[in-house]
Amino acid sequence: MEPIGSPRVPPMPERTPKALRAAISQHTPDLLPDFDAHWKKYIADAYDLAPVPAFMMRWWVEFAIARNPELDAHLHDLETRAGAATTNAEAQELLEEAARIRHALRSLEPGE
């Protein structure tokens, strides 16, 4: 996997919707239509800001994965292997590894 902070992996943006959207637009534009659709559906017309932290966490992790092609490929491989697993235990182990990686990405700080 490409190490975090590698010159080829863009840094995480500030933790604001505007900064995250700009980073997605610049570095992982394939995610932008889904980001915008999700924003419009759940946040844009909301009178309650309660969903914003969950929205940010989801897209924070999505960007952290997509900005690093090697990490993205590794997670995709884990999920593909889990889908092809011959036992529930094997599938569970692979999915738990993917979940641990995703969970760890939540703690990335801006600039990392």
GROMACS .gro file of N, CA and C in nm:
model
  336
    1MET      N    1   0.084  -0.119   0.000
    1MET     CA    2   0.000   0.000   0.000
    1MET      C    3   0.087   0.124   0.000
    2GLU      N    4   0.040   0.226  -0.064
    2GLU     CA    5   0.109   0.354  -0.068
    2GLU      C    6   0.104   0.415   0.071
    3PRO      N    7   0.215   0.453   0.131
    3PRO     CA    8   0.212   0.510   0.265
    3PRO      C    9   0.143   0.645   0.266
    4ILE      N   10   0.074   0.669   0.376
    4ILE     CA   11   0.012   0.800   0.395
    4ILE      C   12   0.122   0.904   0.400
    5GLY      N   13   0.100   1.015   0.336
    5GLY     CA   14   0.201   1.118   0.332
    5GLY      C   15   0.294   1.103   0.214
    6SER      N   16   0.274   0.998   0.133
    6SER     CA   17   0.354   0.979   0.014
    6SER      C   18   0.327   1.093  -0.083
    7PRO      N   19   0.425   1.134  -0.161
    7PRO     CA   20   0.404   1.243  -0.256
    7PRO      C   21   0.291   1.215  -0.355
    8ARG      N   22   0.263   1.086  -0.379
    8ARG     CA   23   0.157   1.052  -0.474
    8ARG      C   24   0.019   1.051  -0.409
    9VAL      N   25   0.010   1.054  -0.278
    9VAL     CA   26  -0.118   1.052  -0.208
    9VAL      C   27  -0.146   1.193  -0.158
   10PRO      N   28  -0.252   1.257  -0.209
   10PRO     CA   29  -0.280   1.393  -0.164
   10PRO      C   30  -0.316   1.397  -0.016
   11PRO      N   31  -0.287   1.506   0.050
   11PRO     CA   32  -0.317   1.516   0.192
   11PRO      C   33  -0.467   1.528   0.217
   12MET      N   34  -0.506   1.492   0.336
   12MET     CA   35  -0.645   1.510   0.376
   12MET      C   36  -0.670   1.660   0.392
   13PRO      N   37  -0.791   1.705   0.353
   13PRO     CA   38  -0.822   1.847   0.362
   13PRO      C   39  -0.864   1.887   0.504
   14GLU      N   40  -0.899   2.010   0.520
   14GLU     CA   41  -0.960   2.053   0.646
   14GLU      C   42  -1.092   1.977   0.663
   15ARG      N   43  -1.136   1.963   0.785
   15ARG     CA   44  -1.260   1.887   0.812
   15ARG      C   45  -1.383   1.976   0.799
   16THR      N   46  -1.405   2.025   0.680
   16THR     CA   47  -1.526   2.100   0.651
   16THR      C   48  -1.586   2.045   0.522
   17PRO      N   49  -1.717   2.052   0.506
   17PRO     CA   50  -1.776   2.003   0.381
   17PRO      C   51  -1.718   2.072   0.257
   18LYS      N   52  -1.696   2.202   0.265
   18LYS     CA   53  -1.644   2.276   0.151
   18LYS      C   54  -1.503   2.229   0.114
   19ALA      N   55  -1.417   2.214   0.213
   19ALA     CA   56  -1.279   2.169   0.187
   19ALA      C   57  -1.276   2.026   0.137
   20LEU      N   58  -1.360   1.941   0.194
   20LEU     CA   59  -1.365   1.802   0.151
   20LEU      C   60  -1.416   1.793   0.007
   21ARG      N   61  -1.518   1.870  -0.026
   21ARG     CA   62  -1.569   1.869  -0.163
   21ARG      C   63  -1.462   1.918  -0.261
   22ALA      N   64  -1.388   2.021  -0.224
   22ALA     CA   65  -1.282   2.072  -0.310
   22ALA      C   66  -1.173   1.967  -0.332
   23ALA      N   67  -1.137   1.895  -0.227
   23ALA     CA   68  -1.035   1.790  -0.239
   23ALA      C   69  -1.085   1.677  -0.327
   24ILE      N   70  -1.210   1.638  -0.309
   24ILE     CA   71  -1.267   1.534  -0.394
   24ILE      C   72  -1.267   1.581  -0.539
   25SER      N   73  -1.310   1.703  -0.561
   25SER     CA   74  -1.315   1.758  -0.697
   25SER      C   75  -1.178   1.757  -0.763
   26GLN      N   76  -1.077   1.791  -0.687
   26GLN     CA   77  -0.941   1.801  -0.742
   26GLN      C   78  -0.873   1.665  -0.760
   27HIS      N   79  -0.886   1.579  -0.660
   27HIS     CA   80  -0.805   1.458  -0.657
   27HIS      C   81  -0.880   1.328  -0.692
   28THR      N   82  -1.009   1.324  -0.665
   28THR     CA   83  -1.087   1.202  -0.690
   28THR      C   84  -1.221   1.240  -0.753
   29PRO      N   85  -1.219   1.305  -0.869
   29PRO     CA   86  -1.342   1.359  -0.927
   29PRO      C   87  -1.450   1.255  -0.959
   30ASP      N   88  -1.412   1.130  -0.968
   30ASP     CA   89  -1.513   1.027  -0.992
   30ASP      C   90  -1.611   1.016  -0.874
   31LEU      N   91  -1.569   1.057  -0.755
   31LEU     CA   92  -1.656   1.053  -0.637
   31LEU      C   93  -1.753   1.172  -0.632
   32LEU      N   94  -1.724   1.276  -0.705
   32LEU     CA   95  -1.799   1.402  -0.691
   32LEU      C   96  -1.949   1.387  -0.717
   33PRO      N   97  -1.994   1.319  -0.822
   33PRO     CA   98  -2.140   1.307  -0.841
   33PRO      C   99  -2.210   1.242  -0.722
   34ASP      N  100  -2.150   1.137  -0.665
   34ASP     CA  101  -2.212   1.072  -0.549
   34ASP      C  102  -2.208   1.162  -0.427
   35PHE      N  103  -2.097   1.232  -0.406
   35PHE     CA  104  -2.086   1.326  -0.294
   35PHE      C  105  -2.196   1.431  -0.305
   36ASP      N  106  -2.208   1.493  -0.423
   36ASP     CA  107  -2.308   1.598  -0.442
   36ASP      C  108  -2.450   1.546  -0.428
   37ALA      N  109  -2.477   1.428  -0.483
   37ALA     CA  110  -2.612   1.370  -0.471
   37ALA      C  111  -2.645   1.341  -0.325
   38HIS      N  112  -2.549   1.286  -0.252
   38HIS     CA  113  -2.569   1.256  -0.110
   38HIS      C  114  -2.593   1.386  -0.033
   39TRP      N  115  -2.514   1.488  -0.061
   39TRP     CA  116  -2.530   1.619   0.004
   39TRP      C  117  -2.670   1.675  -0.022
   40LYS      N  118  -2.710   1.675  -0.149
   40LYS     CA  119  -2.841   1.732  -0.186
   40LYS      C  120  -2.956   1.655  -0.122
   41LYS      N  121  -2.943   1.524  -0.115
   41LYS     CA  122  -3.052   1.442  -0.060
   41LYS      C  123  -3.066   1.454   0.091
   42TYR      N  124  -2.953   1.458   0.163
   42TYR     CA  125  -2.960   1.449   0.308
   42TYR      C  126  -2.922   1.576   0.384
   43ILE      N  127  -2.853   1.668   0.320
   43ILE     CA  128  -2.801   1.782   0.396
   43ILE      C  129  -2.852   1.915   0.343
   44ALA      N  130  -2.850   1.937   0.214
   44ALA     CA  131  -2.872   2.069   0.155
   44ALA      C  132  -3.000   2.137   0.201
   45ASP      N  133  -3.109   2.065   0.207
   45ASP     CA  134  -3.236   2.126   0.246
   45ASP      C  135  -3.276   2.093   0.389
   46ALA      N  136  -3.183   2.040   0.464
   46ALA     CA  137  -3.213   2.001   0.602
   46ALA      C  138  -3.223   2.123   0.692
   47TYR      N  139  -3.317   2.117   0.782
   47TYR     CA  140  -3.330   2.222   0.882
   47TYR      C  141  -3.262   2.180   1.012
   48ASP      N  142  -3.209   2.062   1.011
   48ASP     CA  143  -3.141   2.006   1.127
   48ASP      C  144  -3.001   1.966   1.081
   49LEU      N  145  -2.899   2.014   1.149
   49LEU     CA  146  -2.761   1.983   1.110
   49LEU      C  147  -2.709   1.853   1.170
   50ALA      N  148  -2.794   1.779   1.238
   50ALA     CA  149  -2.753   1.655   1.302
   50ALA      C  150  -2.689   1.555   1.206
   51PRO      N  151  -2.735   1.544   1.079
   51PRO     CA  152  -2.673   1.445   0.990
   51PRO      C  153  -2.534   1.485   0.937
   52VAL      N  154  -2.492   1.609   0.957
   52VAL     CA  155  -2.366   1.654   0.898
   52VAL      C  156  -2.245   1.574   0.949
   53PRO      N  157  -2.231   1.548   1.077
   53PRO     CA  158  -2.114   1.470   1.121
   53PRO      C  159  -2.107   1.331   1.058
   54ALA      N  160  -2.219   1.263   1.045
   54ALA     CA  161  -2.218   1.131   0.982
   54ALA      C  162  -2.184   1.142   0.834
   55PHE      N  163  -2.237   1.244   0.768
   55PHE     CA  164  -2.205   1.268   0.628
   55PHE      C  165  -2.055   1.291   0.611
   56MET      N  166  -2.000   1.377   0.695
   56MET     CA  167  -1.858   1.407   0.687
   56MET      C  168  -1.772   1.283   0.713
   57MET      N  169  -1.810   1.203   0.810
   57MET     CA  170  -1.730   1.084   0.841
   57MET      C  171  -1.733   0.987   0.725
   58ARG      N  172  -1.850   0.968   0.666
   58ARG     CA  173  -1.858   0.876   0.552
   58ARG      C  174  -1.768   0.922   0.438
   59TRP      N  175  -1.779   1.050   0.402
   59TRP     CA  176  -1.704   1.100   0.287
   59TRP      C  177  -1.557   1.123   0.319
   60TRP      N  178  -1.525   1.145   0.444
   60TRP     CA  179  -1.386   1.155   0.488
   60TRP      C  180  -1.315   1.024   0.457
   61VAL      N  181  -1.379   0.914   0.495
   61VAL     CA  182  -1.322   0.781   0.472
   61VAL      C  183  -1.321   0.748   0.323
   62GLU      N  184  -1.429   0.780   0.253
   62GLU     CA  185  -1.434   0.752   0.109
   62GLU      C  186  -1.320   0.825   0.036
   63PHE      N  187  -1.297   0.951   0.071
   63PHE     CA  188  -1.188   1.025   0.007
   63PHE      C  189  -1.053   0.966   0.046
   64ALA      N  190  -1.036   0.931   0.175
   64ALA     CA  191  -0.910   0.873   0.221
   64ALA      C  192  -0.875   0.747   0.144
   65ILE      N  193  -0.975   0.669   0.110
   65ILE     CA  194  -0.951   0.547   0.033
   65ILE      C  195  -0.923   0.580  -0.113
   66ALA      N  196  -1.010   0.661  -0.173
   66ALA     CA  197  -1.001   0.688  -0.317
   66ALA      C  198  -0.874   0.764  -0.355
   67ARG      N  199  -0.819   0.843  -0.263
   67ARG     CA  200  -0.699   0.921  -0.296
   67ARG      C  201  -0.573   0.835  -0.304
   68ASN      N  202  -0.584   0.712  -0.253
   68ASN     CA  203  -0.470   0.620  -0.249
   68ASN      C  204  -0.505   0.495  -0.330
   69PRO      N  205  -0.465   0.490  -0.457
   69PRO     CA  206  -0.503   0.377  -0.543
   69PRO      C  207  -0.464   0.240  -0.488
   70GLU      N  208  -0.351   0.231  -0.422
   70GLU     CA  209  -0.310   0.102  -0.366
   70GLU      C  210  -0.399   0.059  -0.251
   71LEU      N  211  -0.436   0.152  -0.166
   71LEU     CA  212  -0.528   0.121  -0.057
   71LEU      C  213  -0.665   0.085  -0.112
   72ASP      N  214  -0.712   0.160  -0.210
   72ASP     CA  215  -0.841   0.132  -0.273
   72ASP      C  216  -0.841  -0.009  -0.331
   73ALA      N  217  -0.735  -0.045  -0.401
   73ALA     CA  218  -0.726  -0.179  -0.460
   73ALA      C  219  -0.721  -0.287  -0.352
   74HIS      N  220  -0.649  -0.260  -0.244
   74HIS     CA  221  -0.639  -0.357  -0.134
   74HIS      C  222  -0.777  -0.382  -0.072
   75LEU      N  223  -0.852  -0.275  -0.044
   75LEU     CA  224  -0.985  -0.292   0.014
   75LEU      C  225  -1.078  -0.364  -0.083
   76HIS      N  226  -1.070  -0.329  -0.210
   76HIS     CA  227  -1.152  -0.397  -0.310
   76HIS      C  228  -1.118  -0.546  -0.314
   77ASP      N  229  -0.989  -0.578  -0.307
   77ASP     CA  230  -0.946  -0.717  -0.306
   77ASP      C  231  -1.001  -0.792  -0.184
   78LEU      N  232  -0.994  -0.729  -0.066
   78LEU     CA  233  -1.048  -0.793   0.054
   78LEU      C  234  -1.196  -0.822   0.038
   79GLU      N  235  -1.271  -0.727  -0.015
   79GLU     CA  236  -1.415  -0.744  -0.030
   79GLU      C  237  -1.447  -0.848  -0.138
   80THR      N  238  -1.370  -0.850  -0.245
   80THR     CA  239  -1.390  -0.949  -0.351
   80THR      C  240  -1.361  -1.089  -0.297
   81ARG      N  241  -1.251  -1.101  -0.224
   81ARG     CA  242  -1.217  -1.231  -0.166
   81ARG      C  243  -1.321  -1.277  -0.065
   82ALA      N  244  -1.378  -1.183   0.010
   82ALA     CA  245  -1.483  -1.218   0.106
   82ALA      C  246  -1.606  -1.271   0.033
   83GLY      N  247  -1.637  -1.208  -0.081
   83GLY     CA  248  -1.751  -1.253  -0.159
   83GLY      C  249  -1.732  -1.391  -0.218
   84ALA      N  250  -1.608  -1.428  -0.241
   84ALA     CA  251  -1.577  -1.558  -0.300
   84ALA      C  252  -1.538  -1.662  -0.195
   85ALA      N  253  -1.537  -1.623  -0.069
   85ALA     CA  254  -1.493  -1.713   0.039
   85ALA      C  255  -1.581  -1.838   0.044
   86THR      N  256  -1.521  -1.947   0.082
   86THR     CA  257  -1.595  -2.073   0.089
   86THR      C  258  -1.651  -2.101   0.228
   87THR      N  259  -1.608  -2.022   0.326
   87THR     CA  260  -1.663  -2.039   0.461
   87THR      C  261  -1.702  -1.902   0.516
   88ASN      N  262  -1.798  -1.905   0.605
   88ASN     CA  263  -1.838  -1.781   0.671
   88ASN      C  264  -1.724  -1.722   0.753
   89ALA      N  265  -1.646  -1.806   0.815
   89ALA     CA  266  -1.534  -1.759   0.897
   89ALA      C  267  -1.432  -1.684   0.813
   90GLU      N  268  -1.401  -1.738   0.695
   90GLU     CA  269  -1.306  -1.674   0.606
   90GLU      C  270  -1.361  -1.538   0.559
   91ALA      N  271  -1.487  -1.536   0.519
   91ALA     CA  272  -1.548  -1.411   0.474
   91ALA      C  273  -1.550  -1.309   0.586
   92GLN      N  274  -1.585  -1.353   0.705
   92GLN     CA  275  -1.590  -1.262   0.819
   92GLN      C  276  -1.452  -1.204   0.849
   93GLU      N  277  -1.350  -1.286   0.844
   93GLU     CA  278  -1.214  -1.239   0.871
   93GLU      C  279  -1.172  -1.131   0.770
   94LEU      N  280  -1.201  -1.154   0.644
   94LEU     CA  281  -1.165  -1.057   0.540
   94LEU      C  282  -1.244  -0.927   0.556
   95LEU      N  283  -1.372  -0.938   0.584
   95LEU     CA  284  -1.454  -0.817   0.601
   95LEU      C  285  -1.416  -0.741   0.728
   96GLU      N  286  -1.377  -0.813   0.831
   96GLU     CA  287  -1.332  -0.746   0.953
   96GLU      C  288  -1.202  -0.671   0.929
   97GLU      N  289  -1.113  -0.727   0.847
   97GLU     CA  290  -0.990  -0.656   0.814
   97GLU      C  291  -1.022  -0.527   0.738
   98ALA      N  292  -1.112  -0.536   0.642
   98ALA     CA  293  -1.153  -0.416   0.567
   98ALA      C  294  -1.216  -0.313   0.661
   99ALA      N  295  -1.298  -0.359   0.753
   99ALA     CA  296  -1.363  -0.268   0.847
   99ALA      C  297  -1.260  -0.201   0.938
  100ARG      N  298  -1.159  -0.276   0.983
  100ARG     CA  299  -1.054  -0.216   1.068
  100ARG      C  300  -0.980  -0.105   0.992
  101ILE      N  301  -0.951  -0.129   0.865
  101ILE     CA  302  -0.882  -0.028   0.785
  101ILE      C  303  -0.970   0.096   0.772
  102ARG      N  304  -1.097   0.076   0.736
  102ARG     CA  305  -1.190   0.189   0.723
  102ARG      C  306  -1.202   0.266   0.855
  103HIS      N  307  -1.210   0.193   0.964
  103HIS     CA  308  -1.223   0.258   1.095
  103HIS      C  309  -1.098   0.341   1.127
  104ALA      N  310  -0.982   0.288   1.096
  104ALA     CA  311  -0.857   0.360   1.124
  104ALA      C  312  -0.849   0.489   1.042
  105LEU      N  313  -0.905   0.488   0.922
  105LEU     CA  314  -0.900   0.608   0.837
  105LEU      C  315  -0.982   0.722   0.895
  106ARG      N  316  -1.077   0.690   0.980
  106ARG     CA  317  -1.160   0.795   1.042
  106ARG      C  318  -1.075   0.892   1.125
  107SER      N  319  -0.964   0.843   1.176
  107SER     CA  320  -0.883   0.926   1.266
  107SER      C  321  -0.776   1.008   1.193
  108LEU      N  322  -0.771   0.996   1.059
  108LEU     CA  323  -0.676   1.081   0.985
  108LEU      C  324  -0.703   1.228   1.013
  109GLU      N  325  -0.599   1.302   1.023
  109GLU     CA  326  -0.611   1.446   1.048
  109GLU      C  327  -0.586   1.523   0.918
  110PRO      N  328  -0.635   1.645   0.911
  110PRO     CA  329  -0.603   1.729   0.794
  110PRO      C  330  -0.451   1.736   0.775
  111GLY      N  331  -0.411   1.725   0.651
  111GLY     CA  332  -0.269   1.731   0.619
  111GLY      C  333  -0.201   1.596   0.614
  112GLU      N  334  -0.262   1.494   0.673
  112GLU     CA  335  -0.202   1.359   0.670
  112GLU      C  336  -0.227   1.295   0.534
   0.00000   0.00000   0.00000
